[in-house]
JSON list of C-alpha atoms in Angstrom, two decimals:
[
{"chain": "A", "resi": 1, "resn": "UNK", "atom": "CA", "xyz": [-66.89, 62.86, 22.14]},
{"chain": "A", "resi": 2, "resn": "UNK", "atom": "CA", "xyz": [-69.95, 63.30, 24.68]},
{"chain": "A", "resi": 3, "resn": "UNK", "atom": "CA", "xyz": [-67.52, 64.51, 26.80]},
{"chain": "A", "resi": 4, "resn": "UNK", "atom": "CA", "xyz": [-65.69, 66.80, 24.92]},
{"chain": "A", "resi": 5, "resn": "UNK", "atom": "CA", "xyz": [-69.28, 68.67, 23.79]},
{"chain": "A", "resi": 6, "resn": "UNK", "atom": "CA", "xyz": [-71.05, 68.72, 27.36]},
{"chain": "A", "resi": 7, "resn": "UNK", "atom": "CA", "xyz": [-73.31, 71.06, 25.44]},
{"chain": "A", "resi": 8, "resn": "UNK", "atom": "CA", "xyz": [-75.04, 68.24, 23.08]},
{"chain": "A", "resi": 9, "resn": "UNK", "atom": "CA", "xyz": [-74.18, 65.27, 25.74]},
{"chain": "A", "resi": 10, "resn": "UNK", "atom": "CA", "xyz": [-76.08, 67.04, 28.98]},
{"chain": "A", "resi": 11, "resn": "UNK", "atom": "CA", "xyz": [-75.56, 63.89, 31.00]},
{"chain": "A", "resi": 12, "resn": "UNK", "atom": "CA", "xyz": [-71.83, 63.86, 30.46]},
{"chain": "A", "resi": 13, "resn": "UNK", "atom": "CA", "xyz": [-70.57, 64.85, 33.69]},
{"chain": "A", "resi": 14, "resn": "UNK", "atom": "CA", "xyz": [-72.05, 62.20, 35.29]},
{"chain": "A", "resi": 15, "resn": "UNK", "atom": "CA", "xyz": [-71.09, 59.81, 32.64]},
{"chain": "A", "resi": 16, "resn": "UNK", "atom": "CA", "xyz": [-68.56, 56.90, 33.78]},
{"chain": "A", "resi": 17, "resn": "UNK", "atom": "CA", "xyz": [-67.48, 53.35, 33.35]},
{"chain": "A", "resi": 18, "resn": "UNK", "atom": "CA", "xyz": [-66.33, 51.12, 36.12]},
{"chain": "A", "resi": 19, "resn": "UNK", "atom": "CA", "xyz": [-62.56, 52.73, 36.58]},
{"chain": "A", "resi": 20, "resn": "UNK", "atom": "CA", "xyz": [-62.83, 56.13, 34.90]},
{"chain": "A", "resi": 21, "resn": "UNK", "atom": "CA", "xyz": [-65.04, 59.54, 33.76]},
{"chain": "A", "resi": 22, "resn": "UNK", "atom": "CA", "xyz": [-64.61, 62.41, 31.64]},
{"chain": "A", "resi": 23, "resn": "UNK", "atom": "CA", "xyz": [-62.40, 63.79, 34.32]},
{"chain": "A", "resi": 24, "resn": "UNK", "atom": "CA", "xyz": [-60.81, 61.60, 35.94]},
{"chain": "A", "resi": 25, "resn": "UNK", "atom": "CA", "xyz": [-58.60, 58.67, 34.60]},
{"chain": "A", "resi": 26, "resn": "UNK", "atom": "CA", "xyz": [-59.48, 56.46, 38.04]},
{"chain": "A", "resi": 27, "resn": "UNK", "atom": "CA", "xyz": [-62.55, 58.24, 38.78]},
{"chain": "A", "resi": 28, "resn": "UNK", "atom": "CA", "xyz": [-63.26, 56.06, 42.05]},
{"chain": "A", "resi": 29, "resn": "UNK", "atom": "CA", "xyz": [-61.88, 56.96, 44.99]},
{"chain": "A", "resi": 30, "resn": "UNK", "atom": "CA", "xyz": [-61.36, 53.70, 46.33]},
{"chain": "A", "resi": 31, "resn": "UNK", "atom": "CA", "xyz": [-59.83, 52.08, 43.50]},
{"chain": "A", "resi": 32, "resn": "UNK", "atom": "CA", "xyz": [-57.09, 55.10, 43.59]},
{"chain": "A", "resi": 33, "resn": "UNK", "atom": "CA", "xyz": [-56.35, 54.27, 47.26]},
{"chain": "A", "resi": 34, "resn": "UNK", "atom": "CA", "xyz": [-56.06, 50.74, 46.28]},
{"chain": "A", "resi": 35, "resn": "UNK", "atom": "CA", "xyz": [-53.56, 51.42, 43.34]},
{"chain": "A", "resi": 36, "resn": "UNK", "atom": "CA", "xyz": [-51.38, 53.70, 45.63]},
{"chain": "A", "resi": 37, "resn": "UNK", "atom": "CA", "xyz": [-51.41, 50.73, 48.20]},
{"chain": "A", "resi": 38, "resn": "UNK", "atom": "CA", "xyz": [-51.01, 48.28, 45.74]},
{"chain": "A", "resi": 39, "resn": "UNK", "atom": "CA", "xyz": [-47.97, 50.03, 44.22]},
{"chain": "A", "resi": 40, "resn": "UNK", "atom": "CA", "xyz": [-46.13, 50.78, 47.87]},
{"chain": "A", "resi": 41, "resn": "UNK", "atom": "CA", "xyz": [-46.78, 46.80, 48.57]},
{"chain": "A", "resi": 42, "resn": "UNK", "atom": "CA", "xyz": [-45.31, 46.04, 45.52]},
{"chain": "A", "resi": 43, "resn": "UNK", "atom": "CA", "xyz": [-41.98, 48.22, 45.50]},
{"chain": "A", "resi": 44, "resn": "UNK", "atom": "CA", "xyz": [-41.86, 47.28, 49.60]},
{"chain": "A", "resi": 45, "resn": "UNK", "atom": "CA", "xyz": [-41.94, 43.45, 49.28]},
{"chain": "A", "resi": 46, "resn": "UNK", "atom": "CA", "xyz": [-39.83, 43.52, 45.89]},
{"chain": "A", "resi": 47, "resn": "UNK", "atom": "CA", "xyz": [-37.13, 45.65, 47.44]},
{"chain": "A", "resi": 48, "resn": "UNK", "atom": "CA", "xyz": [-37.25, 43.90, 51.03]},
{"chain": "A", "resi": 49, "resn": "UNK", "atom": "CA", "xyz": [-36.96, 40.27, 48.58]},
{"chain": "A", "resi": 50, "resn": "UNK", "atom": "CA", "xyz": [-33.70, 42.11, 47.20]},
{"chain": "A", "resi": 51, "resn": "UNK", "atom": "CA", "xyz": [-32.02, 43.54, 50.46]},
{"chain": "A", "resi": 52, "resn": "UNK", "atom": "CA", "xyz": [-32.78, 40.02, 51.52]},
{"chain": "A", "resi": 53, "resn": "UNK", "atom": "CA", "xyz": [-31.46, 37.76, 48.57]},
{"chain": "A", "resi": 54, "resn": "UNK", "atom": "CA", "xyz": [-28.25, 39.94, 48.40]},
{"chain": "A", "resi": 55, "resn": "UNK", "atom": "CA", "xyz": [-27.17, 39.45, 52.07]},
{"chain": "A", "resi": 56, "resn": "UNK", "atom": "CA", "xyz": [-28.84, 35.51, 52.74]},
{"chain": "A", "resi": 57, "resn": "UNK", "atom": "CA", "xyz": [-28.74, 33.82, 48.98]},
{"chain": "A", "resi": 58, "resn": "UNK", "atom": "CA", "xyz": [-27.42, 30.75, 48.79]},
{"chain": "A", "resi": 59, "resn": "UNK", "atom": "CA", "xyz": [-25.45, 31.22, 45.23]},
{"chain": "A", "resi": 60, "resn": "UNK", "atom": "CA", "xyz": [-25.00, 33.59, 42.61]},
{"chain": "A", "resi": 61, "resn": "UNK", "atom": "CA", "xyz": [-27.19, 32.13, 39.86]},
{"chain": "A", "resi": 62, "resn": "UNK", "atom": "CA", "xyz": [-30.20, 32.45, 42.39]},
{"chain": "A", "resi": 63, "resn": "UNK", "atom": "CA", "xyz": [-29.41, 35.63, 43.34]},
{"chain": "A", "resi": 64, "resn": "UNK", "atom": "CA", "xyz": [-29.20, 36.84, 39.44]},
{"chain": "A", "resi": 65, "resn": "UNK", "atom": "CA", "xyz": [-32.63, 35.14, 39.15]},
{"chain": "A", "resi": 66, "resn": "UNK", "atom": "CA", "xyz": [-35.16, 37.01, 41.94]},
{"chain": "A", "resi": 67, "resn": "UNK", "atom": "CA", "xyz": [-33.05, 40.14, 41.03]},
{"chain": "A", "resi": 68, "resn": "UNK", "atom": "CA", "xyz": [-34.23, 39.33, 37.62]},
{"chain": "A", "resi": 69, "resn": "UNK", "atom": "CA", "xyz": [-37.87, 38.50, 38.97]},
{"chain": "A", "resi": 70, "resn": "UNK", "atom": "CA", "xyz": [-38.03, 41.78, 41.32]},
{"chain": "A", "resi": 71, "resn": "UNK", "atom": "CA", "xyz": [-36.98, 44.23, 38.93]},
{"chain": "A", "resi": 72, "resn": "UNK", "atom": "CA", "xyz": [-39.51, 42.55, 36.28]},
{"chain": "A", "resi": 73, "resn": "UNK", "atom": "CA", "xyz": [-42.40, 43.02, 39.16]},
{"chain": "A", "resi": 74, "resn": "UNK", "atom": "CA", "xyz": [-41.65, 46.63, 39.64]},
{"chain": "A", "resi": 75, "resn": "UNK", "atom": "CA", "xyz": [-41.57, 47.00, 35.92]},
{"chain": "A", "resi": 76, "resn": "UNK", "atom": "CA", "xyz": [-45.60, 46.98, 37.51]},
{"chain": "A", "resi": 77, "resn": "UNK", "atom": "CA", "xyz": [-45.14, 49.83, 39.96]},
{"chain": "A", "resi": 78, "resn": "UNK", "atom": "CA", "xyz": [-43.98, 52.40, 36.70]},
{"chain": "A", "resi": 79, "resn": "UNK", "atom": "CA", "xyz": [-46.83, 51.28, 35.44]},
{"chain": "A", "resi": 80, "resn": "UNK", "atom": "CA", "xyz": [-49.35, 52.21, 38.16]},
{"chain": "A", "resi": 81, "resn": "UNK", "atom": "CA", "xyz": [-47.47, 55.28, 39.34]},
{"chain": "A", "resi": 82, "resn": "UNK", "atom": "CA", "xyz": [-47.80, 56.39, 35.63]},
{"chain": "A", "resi": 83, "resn": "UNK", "atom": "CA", "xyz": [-51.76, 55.91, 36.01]},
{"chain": "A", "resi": 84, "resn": "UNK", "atom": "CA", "xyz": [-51.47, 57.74, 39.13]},
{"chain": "A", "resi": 85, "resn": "UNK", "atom": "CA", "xyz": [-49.67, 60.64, 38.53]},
{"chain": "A", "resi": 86, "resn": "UNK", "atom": "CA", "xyz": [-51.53, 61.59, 35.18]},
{"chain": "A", "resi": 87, "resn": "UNK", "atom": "CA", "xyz": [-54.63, 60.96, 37.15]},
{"chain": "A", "resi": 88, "resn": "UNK", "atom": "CA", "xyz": [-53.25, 63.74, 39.74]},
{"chain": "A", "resi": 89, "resn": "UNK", "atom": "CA", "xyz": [-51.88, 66.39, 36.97]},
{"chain": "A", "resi": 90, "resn": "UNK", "atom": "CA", "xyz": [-54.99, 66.07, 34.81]},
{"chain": "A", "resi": 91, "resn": "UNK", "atom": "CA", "xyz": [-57.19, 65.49, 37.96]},
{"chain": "A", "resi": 92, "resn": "UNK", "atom": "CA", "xyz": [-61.30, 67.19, 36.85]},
{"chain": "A", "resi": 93, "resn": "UNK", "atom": "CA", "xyz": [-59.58, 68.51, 33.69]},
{"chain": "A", "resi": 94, "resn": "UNK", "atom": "CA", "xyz": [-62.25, 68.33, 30.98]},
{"chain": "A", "resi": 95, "resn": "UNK", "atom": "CA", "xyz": [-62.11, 65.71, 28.18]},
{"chain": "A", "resi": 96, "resn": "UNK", "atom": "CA", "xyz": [-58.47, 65.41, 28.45]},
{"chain": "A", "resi": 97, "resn": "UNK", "atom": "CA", "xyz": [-58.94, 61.67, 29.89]},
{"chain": "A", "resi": 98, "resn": "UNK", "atom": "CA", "xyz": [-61.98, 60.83, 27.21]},
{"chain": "A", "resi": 99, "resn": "UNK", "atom": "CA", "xyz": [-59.82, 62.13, 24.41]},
{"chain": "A", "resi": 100, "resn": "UNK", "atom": "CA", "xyz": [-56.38, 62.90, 24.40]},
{"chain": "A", "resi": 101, "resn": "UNK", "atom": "CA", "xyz": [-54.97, 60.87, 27.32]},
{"chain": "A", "resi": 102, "resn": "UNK", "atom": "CA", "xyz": [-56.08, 57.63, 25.69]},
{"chain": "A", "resi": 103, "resn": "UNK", "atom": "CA", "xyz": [-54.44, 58.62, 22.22]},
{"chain": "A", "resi": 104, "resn": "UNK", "atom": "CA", "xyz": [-50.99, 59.87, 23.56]},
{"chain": "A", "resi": 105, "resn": "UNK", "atom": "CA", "xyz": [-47.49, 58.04, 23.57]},
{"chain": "A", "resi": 106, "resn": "UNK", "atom": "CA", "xyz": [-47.33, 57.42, 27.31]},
{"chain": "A", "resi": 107, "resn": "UNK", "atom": "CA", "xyz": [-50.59, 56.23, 27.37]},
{"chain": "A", "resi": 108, "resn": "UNK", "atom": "CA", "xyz": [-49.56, 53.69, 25.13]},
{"chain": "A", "resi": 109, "resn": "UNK", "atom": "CA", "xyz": [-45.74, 53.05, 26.24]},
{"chain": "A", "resi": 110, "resn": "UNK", "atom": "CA", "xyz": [-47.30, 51.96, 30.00]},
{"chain": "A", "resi": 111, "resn": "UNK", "atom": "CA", "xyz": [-50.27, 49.51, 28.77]},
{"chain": "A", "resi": 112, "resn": "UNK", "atom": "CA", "xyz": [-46.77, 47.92, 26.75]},
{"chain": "A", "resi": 113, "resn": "UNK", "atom": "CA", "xyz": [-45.09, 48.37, 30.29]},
{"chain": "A", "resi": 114, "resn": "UNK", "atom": "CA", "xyz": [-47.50, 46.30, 32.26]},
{"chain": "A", "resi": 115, "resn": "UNK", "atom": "CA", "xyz": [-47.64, 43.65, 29.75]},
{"chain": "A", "resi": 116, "resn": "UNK", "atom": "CA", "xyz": [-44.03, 42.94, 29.35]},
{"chain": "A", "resi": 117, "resn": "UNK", "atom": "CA", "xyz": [-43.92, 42.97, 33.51]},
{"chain": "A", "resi": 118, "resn": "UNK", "atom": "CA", "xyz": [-46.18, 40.07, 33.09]},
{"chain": "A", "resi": 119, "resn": "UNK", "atom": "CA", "xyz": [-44.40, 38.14, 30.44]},
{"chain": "A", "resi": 120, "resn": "UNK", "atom": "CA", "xyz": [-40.83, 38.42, 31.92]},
{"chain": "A", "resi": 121, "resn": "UNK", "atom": "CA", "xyz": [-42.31, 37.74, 35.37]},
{"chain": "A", "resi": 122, "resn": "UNK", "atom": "CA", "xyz": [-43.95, 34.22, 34.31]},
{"chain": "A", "resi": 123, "resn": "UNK", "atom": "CA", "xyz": [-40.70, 33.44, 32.28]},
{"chain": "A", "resi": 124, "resn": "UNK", "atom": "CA", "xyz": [-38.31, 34.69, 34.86]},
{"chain": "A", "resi": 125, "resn": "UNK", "atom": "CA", "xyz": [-40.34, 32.18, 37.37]},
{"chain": "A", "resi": 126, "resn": "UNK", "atom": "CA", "xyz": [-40.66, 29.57, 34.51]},
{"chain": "A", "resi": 127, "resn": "UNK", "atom": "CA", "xyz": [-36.50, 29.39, 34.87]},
{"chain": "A", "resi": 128, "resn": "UNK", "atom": "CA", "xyz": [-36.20, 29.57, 38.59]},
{"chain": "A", "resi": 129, "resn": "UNK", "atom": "CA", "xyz": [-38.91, 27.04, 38.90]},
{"chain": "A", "resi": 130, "resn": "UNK", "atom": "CA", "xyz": [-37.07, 24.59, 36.61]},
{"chain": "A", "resi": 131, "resn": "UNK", "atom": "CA", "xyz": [-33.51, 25.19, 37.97]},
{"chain": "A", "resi": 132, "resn": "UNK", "atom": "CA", "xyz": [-34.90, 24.94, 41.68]},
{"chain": "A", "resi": 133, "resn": "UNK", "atom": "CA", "xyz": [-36.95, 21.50, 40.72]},
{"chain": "A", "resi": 134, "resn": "UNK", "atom": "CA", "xyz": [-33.03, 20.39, 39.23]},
{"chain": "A", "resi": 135, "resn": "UNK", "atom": "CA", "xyz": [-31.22, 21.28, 42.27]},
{"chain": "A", "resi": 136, "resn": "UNK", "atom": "CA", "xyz": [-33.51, 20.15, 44.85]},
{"chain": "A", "resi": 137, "resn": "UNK", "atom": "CA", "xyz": [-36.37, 17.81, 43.71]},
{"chain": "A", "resi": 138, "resn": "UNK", "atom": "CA", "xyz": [-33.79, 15.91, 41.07]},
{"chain": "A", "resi": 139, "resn": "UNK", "atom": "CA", "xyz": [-31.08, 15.83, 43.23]},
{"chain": "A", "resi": 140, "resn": "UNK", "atom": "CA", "xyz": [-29.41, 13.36, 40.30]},
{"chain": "A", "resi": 141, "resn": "UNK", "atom": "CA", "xyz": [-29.41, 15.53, 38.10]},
{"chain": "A", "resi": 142, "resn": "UNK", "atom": "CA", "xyz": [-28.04, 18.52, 40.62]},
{"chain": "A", "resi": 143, "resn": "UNK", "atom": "CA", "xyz": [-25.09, 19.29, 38.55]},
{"chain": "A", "resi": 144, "resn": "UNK", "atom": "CA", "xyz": [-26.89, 20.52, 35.95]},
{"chain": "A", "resi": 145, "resn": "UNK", "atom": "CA", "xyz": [-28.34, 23.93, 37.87]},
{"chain": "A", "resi": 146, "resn": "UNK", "atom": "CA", "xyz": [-27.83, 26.98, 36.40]},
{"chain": "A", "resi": 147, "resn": "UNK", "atom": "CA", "xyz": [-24.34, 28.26, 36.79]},
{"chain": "A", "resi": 148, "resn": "UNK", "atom": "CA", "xyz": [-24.25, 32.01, 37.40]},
{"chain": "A", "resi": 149, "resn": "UNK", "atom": "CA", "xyz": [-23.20, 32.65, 33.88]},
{"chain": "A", "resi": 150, "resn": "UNK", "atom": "CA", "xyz": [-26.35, 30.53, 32.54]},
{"chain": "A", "resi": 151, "resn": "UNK", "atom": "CA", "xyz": [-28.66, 32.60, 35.34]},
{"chain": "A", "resi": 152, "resn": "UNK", "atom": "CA", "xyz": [-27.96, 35.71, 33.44]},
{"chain": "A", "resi": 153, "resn": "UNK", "atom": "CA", "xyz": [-28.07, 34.38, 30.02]},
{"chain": "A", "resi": 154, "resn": "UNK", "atom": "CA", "xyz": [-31.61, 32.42, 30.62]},
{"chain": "A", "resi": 155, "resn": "UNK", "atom": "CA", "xyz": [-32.50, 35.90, 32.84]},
{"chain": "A", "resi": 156, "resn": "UNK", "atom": "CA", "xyz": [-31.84, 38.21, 29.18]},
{"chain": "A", "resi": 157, "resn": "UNK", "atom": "CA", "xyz": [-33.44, 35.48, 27.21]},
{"chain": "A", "resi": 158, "resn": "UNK", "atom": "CA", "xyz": [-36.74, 36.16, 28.91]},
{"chain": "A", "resi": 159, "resn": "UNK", "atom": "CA", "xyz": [-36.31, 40.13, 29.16]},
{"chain": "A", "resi": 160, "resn": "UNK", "atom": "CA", "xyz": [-35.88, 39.90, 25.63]},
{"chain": "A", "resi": 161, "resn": "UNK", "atom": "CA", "xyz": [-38.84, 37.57, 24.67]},
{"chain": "A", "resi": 162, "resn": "UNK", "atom": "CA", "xyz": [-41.16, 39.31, 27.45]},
{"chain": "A", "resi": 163, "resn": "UNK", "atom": "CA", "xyz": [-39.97, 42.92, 25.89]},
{"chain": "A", "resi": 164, "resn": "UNK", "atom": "CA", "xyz": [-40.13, 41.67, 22.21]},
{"chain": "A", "resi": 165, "resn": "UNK", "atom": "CA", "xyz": [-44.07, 39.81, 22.17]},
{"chain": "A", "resi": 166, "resn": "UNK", "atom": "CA", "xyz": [-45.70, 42.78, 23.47]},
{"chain": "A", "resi": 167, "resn": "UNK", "atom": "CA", "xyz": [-43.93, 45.59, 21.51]},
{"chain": "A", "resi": 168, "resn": "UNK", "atom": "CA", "xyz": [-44.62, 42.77, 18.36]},
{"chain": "A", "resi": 169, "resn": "UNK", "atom": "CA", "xyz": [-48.37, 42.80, 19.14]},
{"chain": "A", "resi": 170, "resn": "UNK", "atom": "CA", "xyz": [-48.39, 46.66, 19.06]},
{"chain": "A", "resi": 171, "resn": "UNK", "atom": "CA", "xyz": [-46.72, 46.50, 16.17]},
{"chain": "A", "resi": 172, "resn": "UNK", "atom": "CA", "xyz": [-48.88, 44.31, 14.30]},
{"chain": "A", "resi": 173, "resn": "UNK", "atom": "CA", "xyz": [-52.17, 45.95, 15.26]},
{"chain": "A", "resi": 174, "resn": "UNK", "atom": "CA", "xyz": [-51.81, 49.88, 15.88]},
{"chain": "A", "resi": 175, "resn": "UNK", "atom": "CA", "xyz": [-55.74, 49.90, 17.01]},
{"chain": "A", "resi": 176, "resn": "UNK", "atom": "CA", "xyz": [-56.63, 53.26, 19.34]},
{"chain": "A", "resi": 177, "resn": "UNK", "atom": "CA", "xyz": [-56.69, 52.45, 23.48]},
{"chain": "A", "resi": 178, "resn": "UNK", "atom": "CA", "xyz": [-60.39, 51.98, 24.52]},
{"chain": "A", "resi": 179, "resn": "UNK", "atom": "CA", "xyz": [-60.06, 52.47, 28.17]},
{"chain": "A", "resi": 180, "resn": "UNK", "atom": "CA", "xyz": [-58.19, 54.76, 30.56]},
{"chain": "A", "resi": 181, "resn": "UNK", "atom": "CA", "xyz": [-55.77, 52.50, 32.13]},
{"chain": "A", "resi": 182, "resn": "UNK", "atom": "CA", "xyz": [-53.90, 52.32, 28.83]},
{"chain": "A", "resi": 183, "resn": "UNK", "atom": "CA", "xyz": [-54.20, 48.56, 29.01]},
{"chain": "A", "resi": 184, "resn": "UNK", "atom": "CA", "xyz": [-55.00, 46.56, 25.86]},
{"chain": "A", "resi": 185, "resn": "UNK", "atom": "CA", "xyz": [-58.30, 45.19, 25.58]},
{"chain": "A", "resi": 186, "resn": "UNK", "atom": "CA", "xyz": [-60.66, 43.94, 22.77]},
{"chain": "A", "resi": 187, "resn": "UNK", "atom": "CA", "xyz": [-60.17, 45.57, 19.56]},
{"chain": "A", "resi": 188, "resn": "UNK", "atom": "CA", "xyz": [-56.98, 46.84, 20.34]},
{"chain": "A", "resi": 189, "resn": "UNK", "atom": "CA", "xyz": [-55.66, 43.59, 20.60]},
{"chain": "A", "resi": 190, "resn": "UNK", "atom": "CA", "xyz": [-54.84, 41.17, 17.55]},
{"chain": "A", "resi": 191, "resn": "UNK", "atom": "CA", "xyz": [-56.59, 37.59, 17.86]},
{"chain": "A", "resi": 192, "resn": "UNK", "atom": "CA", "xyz": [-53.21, 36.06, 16.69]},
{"chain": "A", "resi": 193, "resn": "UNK", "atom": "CA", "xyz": [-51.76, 38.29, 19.30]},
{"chain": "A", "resi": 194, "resn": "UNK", "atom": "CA", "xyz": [-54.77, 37.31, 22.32]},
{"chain": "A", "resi": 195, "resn": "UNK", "atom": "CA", "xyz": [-53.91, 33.64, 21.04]},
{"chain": "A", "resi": 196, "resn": "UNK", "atom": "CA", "xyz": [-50.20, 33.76, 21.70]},
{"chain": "A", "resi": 197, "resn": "UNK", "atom": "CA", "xyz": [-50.97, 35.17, 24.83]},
{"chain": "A", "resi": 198, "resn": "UNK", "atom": "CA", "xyz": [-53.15, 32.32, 25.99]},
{"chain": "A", "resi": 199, "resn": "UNK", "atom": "CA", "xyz": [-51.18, 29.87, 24.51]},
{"chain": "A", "resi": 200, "resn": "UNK", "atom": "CA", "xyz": [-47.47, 30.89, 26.19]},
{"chain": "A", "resi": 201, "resn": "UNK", "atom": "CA", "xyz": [-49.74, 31.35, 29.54]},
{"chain": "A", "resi": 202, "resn": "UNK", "atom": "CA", "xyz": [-51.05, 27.82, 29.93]},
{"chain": "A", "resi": 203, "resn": "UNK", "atom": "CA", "xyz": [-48.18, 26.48, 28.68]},
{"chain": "A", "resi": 204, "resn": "UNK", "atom": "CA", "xyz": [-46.08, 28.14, 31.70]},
{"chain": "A", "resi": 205, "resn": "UNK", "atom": "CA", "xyz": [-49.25, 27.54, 34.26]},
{"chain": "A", "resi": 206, "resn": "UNK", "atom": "CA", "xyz": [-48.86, 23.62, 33.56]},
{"chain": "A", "resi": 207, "resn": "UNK", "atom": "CA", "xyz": [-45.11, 23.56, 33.66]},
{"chain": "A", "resi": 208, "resn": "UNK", "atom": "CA", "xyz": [-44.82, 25.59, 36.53]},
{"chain": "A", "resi": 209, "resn": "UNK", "atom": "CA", "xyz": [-48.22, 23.15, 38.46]},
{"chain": "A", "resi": 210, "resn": "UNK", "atom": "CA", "xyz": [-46.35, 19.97, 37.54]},
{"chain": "A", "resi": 211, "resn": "UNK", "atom": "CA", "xyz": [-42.66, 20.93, 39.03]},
{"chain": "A", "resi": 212, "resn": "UNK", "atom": "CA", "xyz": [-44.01, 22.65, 42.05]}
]
């Protein structure tokens, strides 16, 4: 609220955190030329991955799988340009950012955005990396790759579980954003939620370590 009532808070306009102000959602220059870079790497090297699996893959199923993995990635790149373009509507507007940015819908629809890119992206690369160690590393057991029809079906099995755990941890815990970015940190997260979390991401870090 210090920014909202400059008149009691004097020190409010100069009053920031690391990544925003009361004006600005990314309030440092540098980190807003990083996002806008980081975003046209990511939608560059995710659409240059799909141009190139769709004219050189080697067979449908792994074609359906870094489609999968690409689109899940850029799921990332709505997520910045959302951060991005709110920052340049609302760019120096007063209190908007301290207040009503963090509480709105979008706000909290793109923190649930950039989560769920994560999750489908480690599952997504959790199947590849098992059907590539089948096919190539356990070349006895190469029949039993992914056929294109079990690509897509393991493909919307983790879209659904990377869009379900997220939305299920807002859900559970409707606690107010804390920062800015919109992305879920400390109180707004549940501990059973924070503990999944961990839990699903070492599990995938070791799998995906020991096959590669």
């Amino acid at each position: 609220m210090c920014c909202m009532r400059r008149y009691i808070c004097k020190a409010s306009q100069k009053r920031n955190d690391a990544f925003s102000s009361c004006q600005n959602i990314i309030a440092n220059n540098h980190y807003q030329n990083l996002l806008y870079l980081f975003t046209c790497i990511n939608i560059l090297f995710n659409s240059a991955t799909l141009l190139w699996e769709y004219k050189e893959h080697s067979s449908k199923a792994v074609f359906v799988m870094y489609v999968n993995l690409c689109c899940a990635d850029l799921l990332t790149s709505i997520y910045m340009s959302i951060i991005l373009i709110t920052n340049h509507i609302y760019d120096s507007e007063e209190g908007y950012v301290a207040v009503v940015w963090k509480q709105t819908l979008l706000c909290k629809a793109s923190g649930i955005i950039l989560i769920q890119s994560i999750y489908i992206s480690k599952l997504v690369t959790l199947v590849i990396a098992i059907d590539r160690f089948i096919v190539i590393v356990a070349r006895p057991f190469q029949r039993y790759g992914l056929s294109t029809t079990q690509g897509v079906l393991a493909c919307v099995i983790a879209w659904l579980l990377g869009a379900a755990i997220p939305m299920l941890g807002a859900t559970m815990h409707d606690a107010p954003i804390t920062n800015s970015a919109c992305i879920p940190l400390g109180d707004s997260i549940p501990l059973s939620f924070s503990i999944i979390y961990c839990l699903v991401s070492f599990i995938i870090f070791i799998v995906l370590a020991t096959l590669y």
